[in-house]
Short mmCIF file of C-alpha atoms and ligand atoms in Angstrom, two decimals:
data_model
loop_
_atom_site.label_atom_id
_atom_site.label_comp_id
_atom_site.label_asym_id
_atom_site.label_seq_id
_atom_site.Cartn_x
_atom_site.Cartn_y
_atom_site.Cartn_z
CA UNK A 9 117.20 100.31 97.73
CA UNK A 10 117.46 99.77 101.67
CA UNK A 11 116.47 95.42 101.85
CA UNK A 12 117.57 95.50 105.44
CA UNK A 13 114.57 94.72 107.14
CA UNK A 14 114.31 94.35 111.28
CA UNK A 15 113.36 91.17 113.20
CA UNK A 16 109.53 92.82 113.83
CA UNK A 17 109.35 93.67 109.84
CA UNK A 18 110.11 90.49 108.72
CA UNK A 19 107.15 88.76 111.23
CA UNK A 20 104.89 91.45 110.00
CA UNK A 21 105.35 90.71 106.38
CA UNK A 22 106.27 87.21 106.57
CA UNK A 23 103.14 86.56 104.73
CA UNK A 24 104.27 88.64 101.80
CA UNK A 25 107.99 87.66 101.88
CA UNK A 26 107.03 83.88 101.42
CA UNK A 27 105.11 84.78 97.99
CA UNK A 28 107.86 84.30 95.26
CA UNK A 29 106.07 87.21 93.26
CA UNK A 30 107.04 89.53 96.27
CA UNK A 31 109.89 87.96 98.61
CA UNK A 32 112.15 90.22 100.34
CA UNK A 33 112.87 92.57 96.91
CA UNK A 34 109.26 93.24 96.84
CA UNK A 35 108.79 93.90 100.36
CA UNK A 36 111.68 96.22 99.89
CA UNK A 37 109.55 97.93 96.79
CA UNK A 38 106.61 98.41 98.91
CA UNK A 39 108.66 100.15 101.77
CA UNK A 40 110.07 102.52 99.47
CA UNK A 41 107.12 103.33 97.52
CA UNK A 42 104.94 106.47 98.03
CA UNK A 43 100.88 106.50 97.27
CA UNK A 44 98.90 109.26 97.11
CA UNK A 45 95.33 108.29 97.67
CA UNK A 46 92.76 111.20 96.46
CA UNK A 47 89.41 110.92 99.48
CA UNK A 48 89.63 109.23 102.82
CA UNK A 49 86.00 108.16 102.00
CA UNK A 50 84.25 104.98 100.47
CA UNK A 51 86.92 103.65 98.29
CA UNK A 52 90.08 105.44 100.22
CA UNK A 53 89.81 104.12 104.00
CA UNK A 54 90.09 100.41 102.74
CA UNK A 55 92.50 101.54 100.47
CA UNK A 56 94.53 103.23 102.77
CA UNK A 57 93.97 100.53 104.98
CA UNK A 58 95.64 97.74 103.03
CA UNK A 59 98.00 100.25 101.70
CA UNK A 60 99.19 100.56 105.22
CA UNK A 61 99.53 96.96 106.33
CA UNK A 62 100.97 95.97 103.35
CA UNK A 63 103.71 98.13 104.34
CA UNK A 64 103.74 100.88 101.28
CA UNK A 65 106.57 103.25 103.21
CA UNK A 66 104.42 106.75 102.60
CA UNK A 67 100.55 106.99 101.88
CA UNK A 68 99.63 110.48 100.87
CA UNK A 69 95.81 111.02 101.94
CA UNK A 70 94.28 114.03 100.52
CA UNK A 71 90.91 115.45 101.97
CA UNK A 72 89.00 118.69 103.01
CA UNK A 73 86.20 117.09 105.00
CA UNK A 74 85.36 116.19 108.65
CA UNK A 75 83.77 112.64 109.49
CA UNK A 76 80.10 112.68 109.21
CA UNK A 77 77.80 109.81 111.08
CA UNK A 78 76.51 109.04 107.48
CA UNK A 79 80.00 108.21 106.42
CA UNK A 80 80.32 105.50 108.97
CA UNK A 81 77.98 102.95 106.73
CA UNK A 82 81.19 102.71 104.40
CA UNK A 83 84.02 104.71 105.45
CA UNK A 84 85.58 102.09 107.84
CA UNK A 85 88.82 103.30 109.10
CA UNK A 86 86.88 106.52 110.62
CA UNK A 87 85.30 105.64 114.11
CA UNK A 88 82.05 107.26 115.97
CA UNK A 89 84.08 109.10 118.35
CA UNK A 90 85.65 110.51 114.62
CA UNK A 91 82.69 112.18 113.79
CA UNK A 92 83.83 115.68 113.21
CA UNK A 93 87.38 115.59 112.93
CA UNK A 94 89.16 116.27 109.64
CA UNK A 95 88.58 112.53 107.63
CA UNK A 96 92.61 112.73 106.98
CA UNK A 97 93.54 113.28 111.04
CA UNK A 98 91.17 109.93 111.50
CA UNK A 99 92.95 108.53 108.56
CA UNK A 100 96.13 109.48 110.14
CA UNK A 101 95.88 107.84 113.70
CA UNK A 102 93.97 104.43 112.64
CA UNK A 103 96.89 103.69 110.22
CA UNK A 104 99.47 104.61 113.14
CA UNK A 105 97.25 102.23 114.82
CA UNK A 106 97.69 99.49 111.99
CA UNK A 107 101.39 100.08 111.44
CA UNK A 108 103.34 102.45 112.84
CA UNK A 109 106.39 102.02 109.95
CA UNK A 110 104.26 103.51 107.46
CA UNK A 111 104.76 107.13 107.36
CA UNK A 112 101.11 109.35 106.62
CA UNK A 113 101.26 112.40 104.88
CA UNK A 114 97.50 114.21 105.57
CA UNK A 115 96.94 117.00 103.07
CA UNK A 116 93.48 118.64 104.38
CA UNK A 117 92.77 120.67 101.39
CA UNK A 118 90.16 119.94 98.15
CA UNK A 119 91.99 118.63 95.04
CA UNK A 120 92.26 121.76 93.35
CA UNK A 121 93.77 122.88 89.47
CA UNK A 122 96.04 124.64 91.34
CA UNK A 123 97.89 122.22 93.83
CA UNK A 124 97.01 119.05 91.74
CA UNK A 125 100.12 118.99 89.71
CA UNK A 126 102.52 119.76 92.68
CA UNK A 127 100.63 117.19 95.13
CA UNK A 128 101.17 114.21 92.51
CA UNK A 129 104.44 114.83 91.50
CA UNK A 130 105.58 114.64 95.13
CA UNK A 131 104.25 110.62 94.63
CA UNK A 132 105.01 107.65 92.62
CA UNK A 133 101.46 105.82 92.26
CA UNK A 134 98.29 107.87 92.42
CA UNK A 135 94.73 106.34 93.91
CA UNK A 136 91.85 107.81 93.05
CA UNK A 137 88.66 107.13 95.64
CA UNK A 138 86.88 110.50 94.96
CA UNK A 139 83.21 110.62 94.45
CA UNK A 140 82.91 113.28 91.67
CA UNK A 141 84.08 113.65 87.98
CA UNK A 142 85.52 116.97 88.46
CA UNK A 143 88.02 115.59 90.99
CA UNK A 144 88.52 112.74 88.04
CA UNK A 145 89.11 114.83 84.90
CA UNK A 146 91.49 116.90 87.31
CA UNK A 147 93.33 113.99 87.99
CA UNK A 148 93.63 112.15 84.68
CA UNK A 149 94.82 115.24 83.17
CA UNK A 150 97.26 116.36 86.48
CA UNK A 151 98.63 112.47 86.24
CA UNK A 152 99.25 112.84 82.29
CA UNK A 153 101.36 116.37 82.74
CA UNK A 154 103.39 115.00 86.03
CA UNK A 155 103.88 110.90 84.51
CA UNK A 156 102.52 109.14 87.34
CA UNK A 157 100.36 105.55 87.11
CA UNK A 158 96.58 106.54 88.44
CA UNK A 159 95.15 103.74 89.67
CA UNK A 160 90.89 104.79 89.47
CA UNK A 161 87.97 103.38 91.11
CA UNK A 162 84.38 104.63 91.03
CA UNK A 163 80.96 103.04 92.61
CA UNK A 164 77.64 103.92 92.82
CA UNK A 165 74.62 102.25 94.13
CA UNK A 166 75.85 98.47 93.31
CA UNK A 167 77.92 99.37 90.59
CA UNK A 168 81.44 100.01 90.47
CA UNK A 169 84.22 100.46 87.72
CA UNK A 170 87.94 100.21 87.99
CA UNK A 171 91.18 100.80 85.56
CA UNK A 172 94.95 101.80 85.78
CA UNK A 173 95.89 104.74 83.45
CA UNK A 174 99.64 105.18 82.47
CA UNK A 175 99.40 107.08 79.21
CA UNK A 176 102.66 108.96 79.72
CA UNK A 177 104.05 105.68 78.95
CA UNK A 178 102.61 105.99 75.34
CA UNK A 179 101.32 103.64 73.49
CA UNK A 180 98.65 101.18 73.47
CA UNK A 181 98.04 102.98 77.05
CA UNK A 182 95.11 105.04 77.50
CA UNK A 183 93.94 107.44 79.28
CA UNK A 184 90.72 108.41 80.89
CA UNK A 185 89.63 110.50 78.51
CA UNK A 186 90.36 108.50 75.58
CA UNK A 187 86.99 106.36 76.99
CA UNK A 188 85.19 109.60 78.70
CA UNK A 189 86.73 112.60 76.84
CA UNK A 190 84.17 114.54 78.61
CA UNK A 191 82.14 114.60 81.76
CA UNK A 192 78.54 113.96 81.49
CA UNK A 193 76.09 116.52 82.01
CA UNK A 194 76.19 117.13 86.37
CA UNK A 195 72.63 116.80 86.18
CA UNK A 196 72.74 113.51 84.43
CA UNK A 197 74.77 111.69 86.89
CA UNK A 198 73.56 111.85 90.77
CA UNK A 199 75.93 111.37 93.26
CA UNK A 200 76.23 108.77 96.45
CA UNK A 201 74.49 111.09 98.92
CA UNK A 202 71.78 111.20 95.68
CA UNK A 203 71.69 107.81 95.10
CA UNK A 204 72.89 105.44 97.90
CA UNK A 205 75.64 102.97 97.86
CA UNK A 206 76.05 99.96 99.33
CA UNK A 207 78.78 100.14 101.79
CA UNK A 208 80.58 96.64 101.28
CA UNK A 209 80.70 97.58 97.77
CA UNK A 210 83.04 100.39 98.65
CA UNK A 211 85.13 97.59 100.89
CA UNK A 212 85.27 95.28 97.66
CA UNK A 213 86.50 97.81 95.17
CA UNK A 214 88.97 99.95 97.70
CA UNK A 215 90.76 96.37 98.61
CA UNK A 216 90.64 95.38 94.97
CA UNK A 217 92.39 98.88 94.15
CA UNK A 218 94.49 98.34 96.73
CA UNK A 219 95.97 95.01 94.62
CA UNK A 220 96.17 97.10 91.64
CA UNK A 221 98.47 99.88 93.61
CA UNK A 222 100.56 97.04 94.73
CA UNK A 223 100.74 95.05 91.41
CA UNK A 224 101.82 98.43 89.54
CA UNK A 225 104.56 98.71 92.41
CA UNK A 226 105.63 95.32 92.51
CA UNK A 227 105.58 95.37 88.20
CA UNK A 228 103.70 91.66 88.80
CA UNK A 229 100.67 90.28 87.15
CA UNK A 230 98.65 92.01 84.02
CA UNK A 231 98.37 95.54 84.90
CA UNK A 232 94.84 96.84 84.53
CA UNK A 233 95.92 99.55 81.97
CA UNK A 234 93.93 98.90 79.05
CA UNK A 235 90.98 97.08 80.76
CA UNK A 236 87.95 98.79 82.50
CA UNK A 237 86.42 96.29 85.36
CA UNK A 238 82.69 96.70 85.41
CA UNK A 239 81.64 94.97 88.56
CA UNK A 240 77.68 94.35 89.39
CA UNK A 241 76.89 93.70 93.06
CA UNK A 242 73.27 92.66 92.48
CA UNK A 243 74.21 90.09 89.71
CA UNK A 244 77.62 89.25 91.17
CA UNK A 245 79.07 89.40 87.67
CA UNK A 246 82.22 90.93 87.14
CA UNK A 247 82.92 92.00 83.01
CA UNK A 248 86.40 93.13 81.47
CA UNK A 249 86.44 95.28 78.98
CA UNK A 250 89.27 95.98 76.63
CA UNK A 251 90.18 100.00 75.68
CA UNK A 252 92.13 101.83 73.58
CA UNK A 253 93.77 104.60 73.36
CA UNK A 254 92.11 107.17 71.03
CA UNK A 255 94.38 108.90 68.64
CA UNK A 256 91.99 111.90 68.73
CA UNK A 257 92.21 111.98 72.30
CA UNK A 258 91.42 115.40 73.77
CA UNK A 259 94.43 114.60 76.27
CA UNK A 260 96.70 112.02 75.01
CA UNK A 261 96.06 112.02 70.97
CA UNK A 262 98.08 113.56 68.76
CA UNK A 263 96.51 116.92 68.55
CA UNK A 264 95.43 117.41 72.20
CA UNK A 265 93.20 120.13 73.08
CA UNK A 266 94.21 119.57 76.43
CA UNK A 267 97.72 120.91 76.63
CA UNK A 268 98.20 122.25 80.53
CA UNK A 269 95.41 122.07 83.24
CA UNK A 270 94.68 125.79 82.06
CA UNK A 271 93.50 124.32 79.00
CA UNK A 272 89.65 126.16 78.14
CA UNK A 273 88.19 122.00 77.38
CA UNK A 274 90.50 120.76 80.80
CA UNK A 275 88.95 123.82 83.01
CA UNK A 276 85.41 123.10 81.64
CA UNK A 277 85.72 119.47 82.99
CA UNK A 278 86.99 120.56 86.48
CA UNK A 279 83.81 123.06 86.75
CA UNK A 280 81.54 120.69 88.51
CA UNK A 281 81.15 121.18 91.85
CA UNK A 282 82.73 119.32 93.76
CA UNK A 283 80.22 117.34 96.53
CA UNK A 284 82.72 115.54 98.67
CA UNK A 285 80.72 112.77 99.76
ZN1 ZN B 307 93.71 109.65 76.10
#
């Protein structure tokens, strides 16, 4: 690995080289790492925005949609004058603005069964800010098959949830579905444009992924895997809760049902439409 860093590199990290956990070897980590981060909405711009200063070398930002002037209560990398461009070309030039050494890959395309497994193999940390639990079965499964560390964060209303899943690692890791093995009913679950969210929330838990991505880079600190954060904005009360992986797992058990992303259980998952909010 390249730990040649310019004059203007080392004054834009200093703050990061003087941590022992990070130093020069860590910067050098960063710089060479590539993220792909699934939504340039609610939980991706912050996420892509610390990403970005914090010098990760290629961010990945995957998204079909154009900025919408209801998006602008959360989504804070995208600007009024965005408002109907493609969210990844806004993405694309306020992270250019940030730091111009990080290179921005904008895939404008839905998450799909098709192109999932190609799109995360091309990365080595995957960050999931989508709004829907098709997109999330999708990816748990897609991570699983390609070996990649997913890094998930959800929120709705004032409630958010966040774990790192690297069962390809074996384990005691789990996986998604060893907590969910299914998604709930669509018309059980409403959405953000259903429900509301409270934008800062969406700050707080992107920038609190955004450690997580850089922790699993770095390999410092207590990874996540294993714990689901439960965080409650109204009460301001933040819970841990240990999981475990399931040996009847639909995905990473011994017997999986779920053997390739054509599998019948893995398709029915991915069904949901998807309402890219
Ligand atoms: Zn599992």
């Amino acid at each position: 690995m390249n730990r040649d860093f310019t004059e203007a590199e080392l004054h834009r990290y200093a703050r990061h080289i003087i941590l022992p956990e990070i130093g020069g070897e860590g910067q050098a980590k960063l710089r060479a790492a590539k993220v792909l981060v699934i939504g340039a909405g609610g939980l991706g711009t912050p996420l892509l925005q610390y990403l970005g200063a914090a010098g990760v070398g290629t961010l990945g930002v995957v998204d079909h949609d154009t900025v919408a002037l209801s998006n602008l209560q959360r989504q804070v990398i995208h600007r009024t004058a965005d408002v109907g461009a493609a969210k990844v070309e806004s993405a694309r030039r306020a992270l250019g603005e940030i730091n111009p050494e990080v290179r921005v890959v904008a895939h404008q395309a839905r998450l799909t069964p098709e192109n999932a497994l190609a799109l995360v193999s091309d990365y080595d940390i995957v960050a999931d800010g989508s709004d829907n639990f098709a997109t999330r079965y999708l990816l748990t499964d897609a991570c699983y098959f390609a070996q990649k560390t997913l890094v998930a964060a959800a929120i709705l209303r004032f409630e958010a949830q966040l774990s790192t899943y690297k069962p390809h690692l074996g384990p005691p890791h789990p996986c998604y579905r060893c907590v969910f093995p299914e998604p709930p009913p669509p018309e059980s679950v409403p959405s953000c444009a259903q429900a509301g969210v409270l934008g800062a929330m969406a700050g707080t838990m992107g920038a609190w992924q955004a450690t997580e991505v850089v922790k699993e880079i770095l390999g410092v600190g207590e990874s996540l895997s294993g714990k689901l954060l439960l965080y409650d904005a109204l009460d301001a009360r933040v819970e841990r809760l240990a999981i475990t992986r399931r040996p009847d797992c639909p995905l990473c058990g011994a017997q999986p049902a779920i053997t390739s992303l054509d599998s019948p259980l893995a398709q029915a998952s991915y069904a949901e439409v998807y309402c890219g909010d």
